[in-house]
PDB file of C-alpha atoms in Angstrom:
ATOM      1  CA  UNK A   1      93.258 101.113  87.780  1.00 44.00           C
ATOM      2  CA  UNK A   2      90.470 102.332  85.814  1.00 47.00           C
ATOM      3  CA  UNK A   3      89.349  99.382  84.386  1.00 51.00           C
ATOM      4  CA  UNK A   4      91.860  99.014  81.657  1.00 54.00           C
ATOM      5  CA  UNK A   5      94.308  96.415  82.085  1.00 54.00           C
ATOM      6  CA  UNK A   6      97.338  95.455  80.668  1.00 54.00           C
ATOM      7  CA  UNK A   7      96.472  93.549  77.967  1.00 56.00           C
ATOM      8  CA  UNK A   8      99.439  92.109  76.121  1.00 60.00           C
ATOM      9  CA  UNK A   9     102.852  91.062  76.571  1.00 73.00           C
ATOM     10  CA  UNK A  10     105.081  93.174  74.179  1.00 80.00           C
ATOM     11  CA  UNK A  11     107.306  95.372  75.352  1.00 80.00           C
ATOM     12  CA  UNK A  12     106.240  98.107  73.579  1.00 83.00           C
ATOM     13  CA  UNK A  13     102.652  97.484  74.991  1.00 83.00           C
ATOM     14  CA  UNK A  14     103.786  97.464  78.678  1.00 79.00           C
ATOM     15  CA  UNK A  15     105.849 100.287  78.192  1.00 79.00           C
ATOM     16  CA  UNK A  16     102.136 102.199  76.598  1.00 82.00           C
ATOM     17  CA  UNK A  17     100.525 100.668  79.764  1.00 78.00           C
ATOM     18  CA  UNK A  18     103.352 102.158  82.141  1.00 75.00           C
ATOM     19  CA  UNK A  19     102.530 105.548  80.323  1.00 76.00           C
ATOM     20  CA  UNK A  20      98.963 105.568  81.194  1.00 78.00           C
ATOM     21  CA  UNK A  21      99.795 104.359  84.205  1.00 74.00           C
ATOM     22  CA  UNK A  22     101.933 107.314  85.363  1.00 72.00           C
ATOM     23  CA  UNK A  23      99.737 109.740  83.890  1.00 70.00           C
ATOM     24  CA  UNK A  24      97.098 108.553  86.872  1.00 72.00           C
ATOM     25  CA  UNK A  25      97.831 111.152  89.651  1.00 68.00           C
ATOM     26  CA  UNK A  26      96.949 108.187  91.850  1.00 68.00           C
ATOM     27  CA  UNK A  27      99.035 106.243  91.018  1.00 74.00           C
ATOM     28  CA  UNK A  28     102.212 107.945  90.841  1.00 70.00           C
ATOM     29  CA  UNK A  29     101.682 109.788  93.952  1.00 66.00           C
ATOM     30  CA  UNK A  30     101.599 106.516  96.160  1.00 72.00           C
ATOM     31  CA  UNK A  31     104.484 104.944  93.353  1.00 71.00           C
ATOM     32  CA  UNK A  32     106.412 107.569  94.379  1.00 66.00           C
ATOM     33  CA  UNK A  33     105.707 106.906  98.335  1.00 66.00           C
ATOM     34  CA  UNK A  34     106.288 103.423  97.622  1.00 67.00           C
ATOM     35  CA  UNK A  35     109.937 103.866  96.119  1.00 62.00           C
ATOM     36  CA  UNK A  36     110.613 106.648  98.165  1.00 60.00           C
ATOM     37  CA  UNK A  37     110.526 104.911 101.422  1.00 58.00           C
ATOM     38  CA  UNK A  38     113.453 103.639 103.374  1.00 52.00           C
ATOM     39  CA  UNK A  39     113.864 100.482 101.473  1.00 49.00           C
ATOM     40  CA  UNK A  40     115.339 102.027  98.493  1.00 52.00           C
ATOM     41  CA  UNK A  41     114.624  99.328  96.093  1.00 52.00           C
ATOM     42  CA  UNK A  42     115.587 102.115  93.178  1.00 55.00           C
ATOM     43  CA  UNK A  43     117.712 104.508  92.933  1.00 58.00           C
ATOM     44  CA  UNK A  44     117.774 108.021  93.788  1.00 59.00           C
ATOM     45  CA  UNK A  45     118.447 109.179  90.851  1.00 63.00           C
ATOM     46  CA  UNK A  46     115.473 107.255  89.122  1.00 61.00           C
ATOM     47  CA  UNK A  47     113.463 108.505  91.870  1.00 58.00           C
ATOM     48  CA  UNK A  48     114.296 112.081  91.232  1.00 64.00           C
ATOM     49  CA  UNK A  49     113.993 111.250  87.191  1.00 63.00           C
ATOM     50  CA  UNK A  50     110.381 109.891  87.467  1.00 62.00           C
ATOM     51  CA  UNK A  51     109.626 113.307  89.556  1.00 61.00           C
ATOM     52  CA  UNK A  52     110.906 115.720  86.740  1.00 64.00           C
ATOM     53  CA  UNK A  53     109.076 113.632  84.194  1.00 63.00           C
ATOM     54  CA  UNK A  54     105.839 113.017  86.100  1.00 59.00           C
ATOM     55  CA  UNK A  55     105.665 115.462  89.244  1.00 58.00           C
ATOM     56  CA  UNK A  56     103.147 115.137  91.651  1.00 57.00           C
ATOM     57  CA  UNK A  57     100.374 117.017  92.202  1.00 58.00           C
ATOM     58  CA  UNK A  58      98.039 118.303  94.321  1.00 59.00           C
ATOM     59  CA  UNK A  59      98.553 118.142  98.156  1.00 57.00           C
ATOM     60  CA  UNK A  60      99.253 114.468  99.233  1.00 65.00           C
ATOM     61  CA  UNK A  61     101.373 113.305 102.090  1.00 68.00           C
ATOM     62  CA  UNK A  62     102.216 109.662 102.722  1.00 68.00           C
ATOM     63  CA  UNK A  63     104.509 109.650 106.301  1.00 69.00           C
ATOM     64  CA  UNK A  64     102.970 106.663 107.184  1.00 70.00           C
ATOM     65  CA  UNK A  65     105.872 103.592 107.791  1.00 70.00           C
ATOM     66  CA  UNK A  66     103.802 100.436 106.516  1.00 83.00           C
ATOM     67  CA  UNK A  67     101.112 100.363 103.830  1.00 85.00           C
ATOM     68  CA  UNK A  68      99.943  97.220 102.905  1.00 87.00           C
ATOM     69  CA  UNK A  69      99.346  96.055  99.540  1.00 87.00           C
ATOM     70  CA  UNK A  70      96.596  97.532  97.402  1.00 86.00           C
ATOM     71  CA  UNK A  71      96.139 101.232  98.755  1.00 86.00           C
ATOM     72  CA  UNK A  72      93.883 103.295  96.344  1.00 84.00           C
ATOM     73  CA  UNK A  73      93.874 106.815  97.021  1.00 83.00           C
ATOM     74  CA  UNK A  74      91.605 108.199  94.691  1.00 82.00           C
ATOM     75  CA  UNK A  75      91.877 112.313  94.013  1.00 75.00           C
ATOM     76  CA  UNK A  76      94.748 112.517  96.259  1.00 67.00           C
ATOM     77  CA  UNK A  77      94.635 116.735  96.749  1.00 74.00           C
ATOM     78  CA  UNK A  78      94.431 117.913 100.416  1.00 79.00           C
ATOM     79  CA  UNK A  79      95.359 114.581 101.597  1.00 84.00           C
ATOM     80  CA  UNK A  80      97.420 113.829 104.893  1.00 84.00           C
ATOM     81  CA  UNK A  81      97.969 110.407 105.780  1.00 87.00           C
ATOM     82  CA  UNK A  82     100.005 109.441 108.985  1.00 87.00           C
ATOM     83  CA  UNK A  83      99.456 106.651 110.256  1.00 89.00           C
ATOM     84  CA  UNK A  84     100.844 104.014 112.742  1.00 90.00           C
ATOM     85  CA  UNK A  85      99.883 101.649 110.052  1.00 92.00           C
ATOM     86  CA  UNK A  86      97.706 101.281 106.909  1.00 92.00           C
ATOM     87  CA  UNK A  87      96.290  97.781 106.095  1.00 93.00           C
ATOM     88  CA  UNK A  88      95.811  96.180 103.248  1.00 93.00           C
ATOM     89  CA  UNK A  89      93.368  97.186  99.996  1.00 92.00           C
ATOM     90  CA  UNK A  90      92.200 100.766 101.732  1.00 93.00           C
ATOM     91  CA  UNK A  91      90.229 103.265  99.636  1.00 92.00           C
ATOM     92  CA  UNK A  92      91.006 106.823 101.074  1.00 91.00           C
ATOM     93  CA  UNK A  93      89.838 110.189  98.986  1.00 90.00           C
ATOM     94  CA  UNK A  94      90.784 113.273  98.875  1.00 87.00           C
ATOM     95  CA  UNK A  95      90.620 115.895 101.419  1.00 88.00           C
ATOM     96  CA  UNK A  96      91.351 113.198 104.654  1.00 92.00           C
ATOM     97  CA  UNK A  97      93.352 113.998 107.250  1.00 91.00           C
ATOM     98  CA  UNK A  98      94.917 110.965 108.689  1.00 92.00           C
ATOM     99  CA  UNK A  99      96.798 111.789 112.323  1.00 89.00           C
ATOM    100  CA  UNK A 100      97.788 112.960 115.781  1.00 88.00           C
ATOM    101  CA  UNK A 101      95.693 114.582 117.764  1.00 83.00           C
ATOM    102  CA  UNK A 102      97.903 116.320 119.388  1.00 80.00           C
ATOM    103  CA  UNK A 103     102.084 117.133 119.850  1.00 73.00           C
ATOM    104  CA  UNK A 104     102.303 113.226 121.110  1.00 75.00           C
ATOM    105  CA  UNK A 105     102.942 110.752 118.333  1.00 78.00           C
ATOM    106  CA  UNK A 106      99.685 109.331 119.306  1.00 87.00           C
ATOM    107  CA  UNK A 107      99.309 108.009 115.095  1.00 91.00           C
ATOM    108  CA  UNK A 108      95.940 106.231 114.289  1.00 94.00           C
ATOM    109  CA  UNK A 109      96.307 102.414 112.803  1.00 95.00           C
ATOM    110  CA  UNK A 110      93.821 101.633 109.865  1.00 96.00           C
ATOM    111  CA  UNK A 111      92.818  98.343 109.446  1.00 96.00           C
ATOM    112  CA  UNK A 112      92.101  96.142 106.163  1.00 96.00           C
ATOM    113  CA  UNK A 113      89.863  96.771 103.493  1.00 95.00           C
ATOM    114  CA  UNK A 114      88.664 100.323 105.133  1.00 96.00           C
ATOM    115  CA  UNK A 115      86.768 102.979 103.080  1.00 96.00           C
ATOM    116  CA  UNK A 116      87.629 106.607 104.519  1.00 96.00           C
ATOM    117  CA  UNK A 117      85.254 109.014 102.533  1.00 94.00           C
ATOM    118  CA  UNK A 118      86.076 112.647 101.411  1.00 93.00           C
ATOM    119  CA  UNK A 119      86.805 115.094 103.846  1.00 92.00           C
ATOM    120  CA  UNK A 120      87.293 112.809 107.229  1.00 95.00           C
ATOM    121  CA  UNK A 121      89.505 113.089 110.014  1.00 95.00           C
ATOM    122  CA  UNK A 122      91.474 109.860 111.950  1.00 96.00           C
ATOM    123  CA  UNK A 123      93.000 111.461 114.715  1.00 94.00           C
ATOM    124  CA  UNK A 124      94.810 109.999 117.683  1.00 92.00           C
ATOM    125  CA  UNK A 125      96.049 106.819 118.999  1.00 93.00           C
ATOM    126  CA  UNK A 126      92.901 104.386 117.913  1.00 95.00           C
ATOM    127  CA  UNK A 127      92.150 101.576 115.775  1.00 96.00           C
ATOM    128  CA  UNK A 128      89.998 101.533 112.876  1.00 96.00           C
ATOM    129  CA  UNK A 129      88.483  97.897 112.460  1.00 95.00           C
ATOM    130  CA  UNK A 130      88.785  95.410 109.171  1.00 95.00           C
ATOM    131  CA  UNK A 131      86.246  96.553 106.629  1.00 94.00           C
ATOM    132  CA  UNK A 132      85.237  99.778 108.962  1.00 95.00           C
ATOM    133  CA  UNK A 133      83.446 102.722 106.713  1.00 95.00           C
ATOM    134  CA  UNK A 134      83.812 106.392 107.510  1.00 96.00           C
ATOM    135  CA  UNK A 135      81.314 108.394 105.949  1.00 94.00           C
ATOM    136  CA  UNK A 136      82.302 111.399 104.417  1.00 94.00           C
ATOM    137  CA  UNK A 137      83.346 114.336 106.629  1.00 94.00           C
ATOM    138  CA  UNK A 138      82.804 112.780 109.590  1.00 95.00           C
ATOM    139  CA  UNK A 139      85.713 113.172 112.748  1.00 95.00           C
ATOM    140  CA  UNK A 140      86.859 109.885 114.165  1.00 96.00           C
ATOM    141  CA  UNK A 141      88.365 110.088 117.523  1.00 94.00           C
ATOM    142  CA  UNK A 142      87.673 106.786 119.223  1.00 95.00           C
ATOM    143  CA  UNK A 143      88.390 102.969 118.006  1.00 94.00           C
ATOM    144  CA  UNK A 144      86.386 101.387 115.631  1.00 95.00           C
ATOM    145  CA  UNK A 145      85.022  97.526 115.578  1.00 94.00           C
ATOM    146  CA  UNK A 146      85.816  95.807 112.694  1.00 94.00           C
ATOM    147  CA  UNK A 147      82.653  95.717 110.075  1.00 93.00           C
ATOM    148  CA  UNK A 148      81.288  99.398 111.687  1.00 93.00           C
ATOM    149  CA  UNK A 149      80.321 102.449 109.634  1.00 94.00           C
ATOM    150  CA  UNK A 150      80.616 105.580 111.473  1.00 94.00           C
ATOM    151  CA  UNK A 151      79.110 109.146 110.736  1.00 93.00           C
ATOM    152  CA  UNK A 152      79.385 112.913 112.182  1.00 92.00           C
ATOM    153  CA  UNK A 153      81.120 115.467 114.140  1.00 91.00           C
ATOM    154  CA  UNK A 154      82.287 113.447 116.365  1.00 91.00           C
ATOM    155  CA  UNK A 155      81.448 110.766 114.749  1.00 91.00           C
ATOM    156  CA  UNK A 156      78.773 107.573 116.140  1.00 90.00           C
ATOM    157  CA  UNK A 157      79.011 104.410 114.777  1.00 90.00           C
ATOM    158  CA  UNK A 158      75.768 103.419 113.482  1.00 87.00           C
ATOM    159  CA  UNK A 159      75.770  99.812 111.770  1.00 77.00           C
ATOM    160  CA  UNK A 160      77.614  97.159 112.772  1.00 72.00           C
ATOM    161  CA  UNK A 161      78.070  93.360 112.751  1.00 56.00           C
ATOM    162  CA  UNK A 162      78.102  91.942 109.274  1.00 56.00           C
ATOM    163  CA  UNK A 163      77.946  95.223 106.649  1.00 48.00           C
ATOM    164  CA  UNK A 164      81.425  95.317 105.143  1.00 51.00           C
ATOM    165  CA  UNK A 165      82.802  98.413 103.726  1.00 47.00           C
ATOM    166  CA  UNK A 166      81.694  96.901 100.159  1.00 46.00           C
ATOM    167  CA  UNK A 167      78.068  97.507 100.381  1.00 46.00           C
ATOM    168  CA  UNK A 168      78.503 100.794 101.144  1.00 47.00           C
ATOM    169  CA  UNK A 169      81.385 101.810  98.498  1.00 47.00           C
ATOM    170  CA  UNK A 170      79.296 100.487  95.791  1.00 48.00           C
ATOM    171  CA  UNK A 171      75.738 102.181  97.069  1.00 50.00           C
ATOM    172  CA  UNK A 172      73.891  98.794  97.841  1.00 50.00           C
ATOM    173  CA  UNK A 173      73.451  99.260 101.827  1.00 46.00           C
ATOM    174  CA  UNK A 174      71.750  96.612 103.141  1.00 45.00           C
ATOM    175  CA  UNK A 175      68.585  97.484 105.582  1.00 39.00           C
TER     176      UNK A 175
END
């Protein structure tokens, strides 16, 4: 979470850490999906005290039933995620639009370790592979392979086979 970690063991120095934590809209946006979900692991009343004290902001929507572990939504304004599923360690940005297609609950499921870039659409009843890339503003309608990057209106898949979604979130695509 921004590179600084928590570094020491005192109370009073995880309590700082919590502080920076929550001050990450990030963060407490999916915290707040996380303890807001049917499982109820805290209280409402903590729930509605962590709200007053850090609300949420920006346009994010998390109606999604499982998340895995490790979701990162970085800049989370103008961001709709419903989804059959969301695997583990996905890197979404702001402005996606996660969903049906149409009236039918026809919800897209997002595999592990996928990068969805600013501005794209997952719509409809598909599958977005392991370590699949969307590129930024590009309109998936149809399942993606596992290892794929994908591009345009609608959008093509144009690598596949062996370039995970690492390469291309850290600008080192391989030829």
């Amino acid at each position: 979470m921004h590179n600084r970690p928590m570094s020491g063991s005192s109370v009073p120095e995880k309590l700082a850490w919590l502080m920076y934590a929550m001050n990450l809209e990030e963060f407490r946006n999916v915290l707040f999906y996380r303890i807001g979900t049917p499982t109820k692991f805290l209280d409402r009343s903590l729930l509605s005290l962590c709200k007053t004290l850090f609300p949420p902001r920006g346009t994010l929507l998390l109606a999604t039933s499982a998340i895995g572990p490790g979701l990162v939504i970085m800049h989370g304004f103008g961001t709709f995620v419903d989804a059959e599923k969301v695997g583990e360690n996905c890197l979404i940005f702001q402005d996606v639009v996660i969903g049906c297609k149409n009236e039918k609950n026809d919800r897209p499921t997002i595999g592990n370790y996928v990068h969805i870039s600013v501005g794209a659409k997952v719509l409809g009843n598909i599958t977005i592979g392991d370590h699949a890339v969307i590129a930024a503003n590009s309109v998936v309608t149809k399942d993606m392979p596992p290892n794929s990057l994908a591009v345009g209106i609608p959008a093509r898949i144009i690598r596949n086979a062996g370039n995970r979604a690492e390469y291309v979130a850290s600008g080192d695509i391989p030829a």
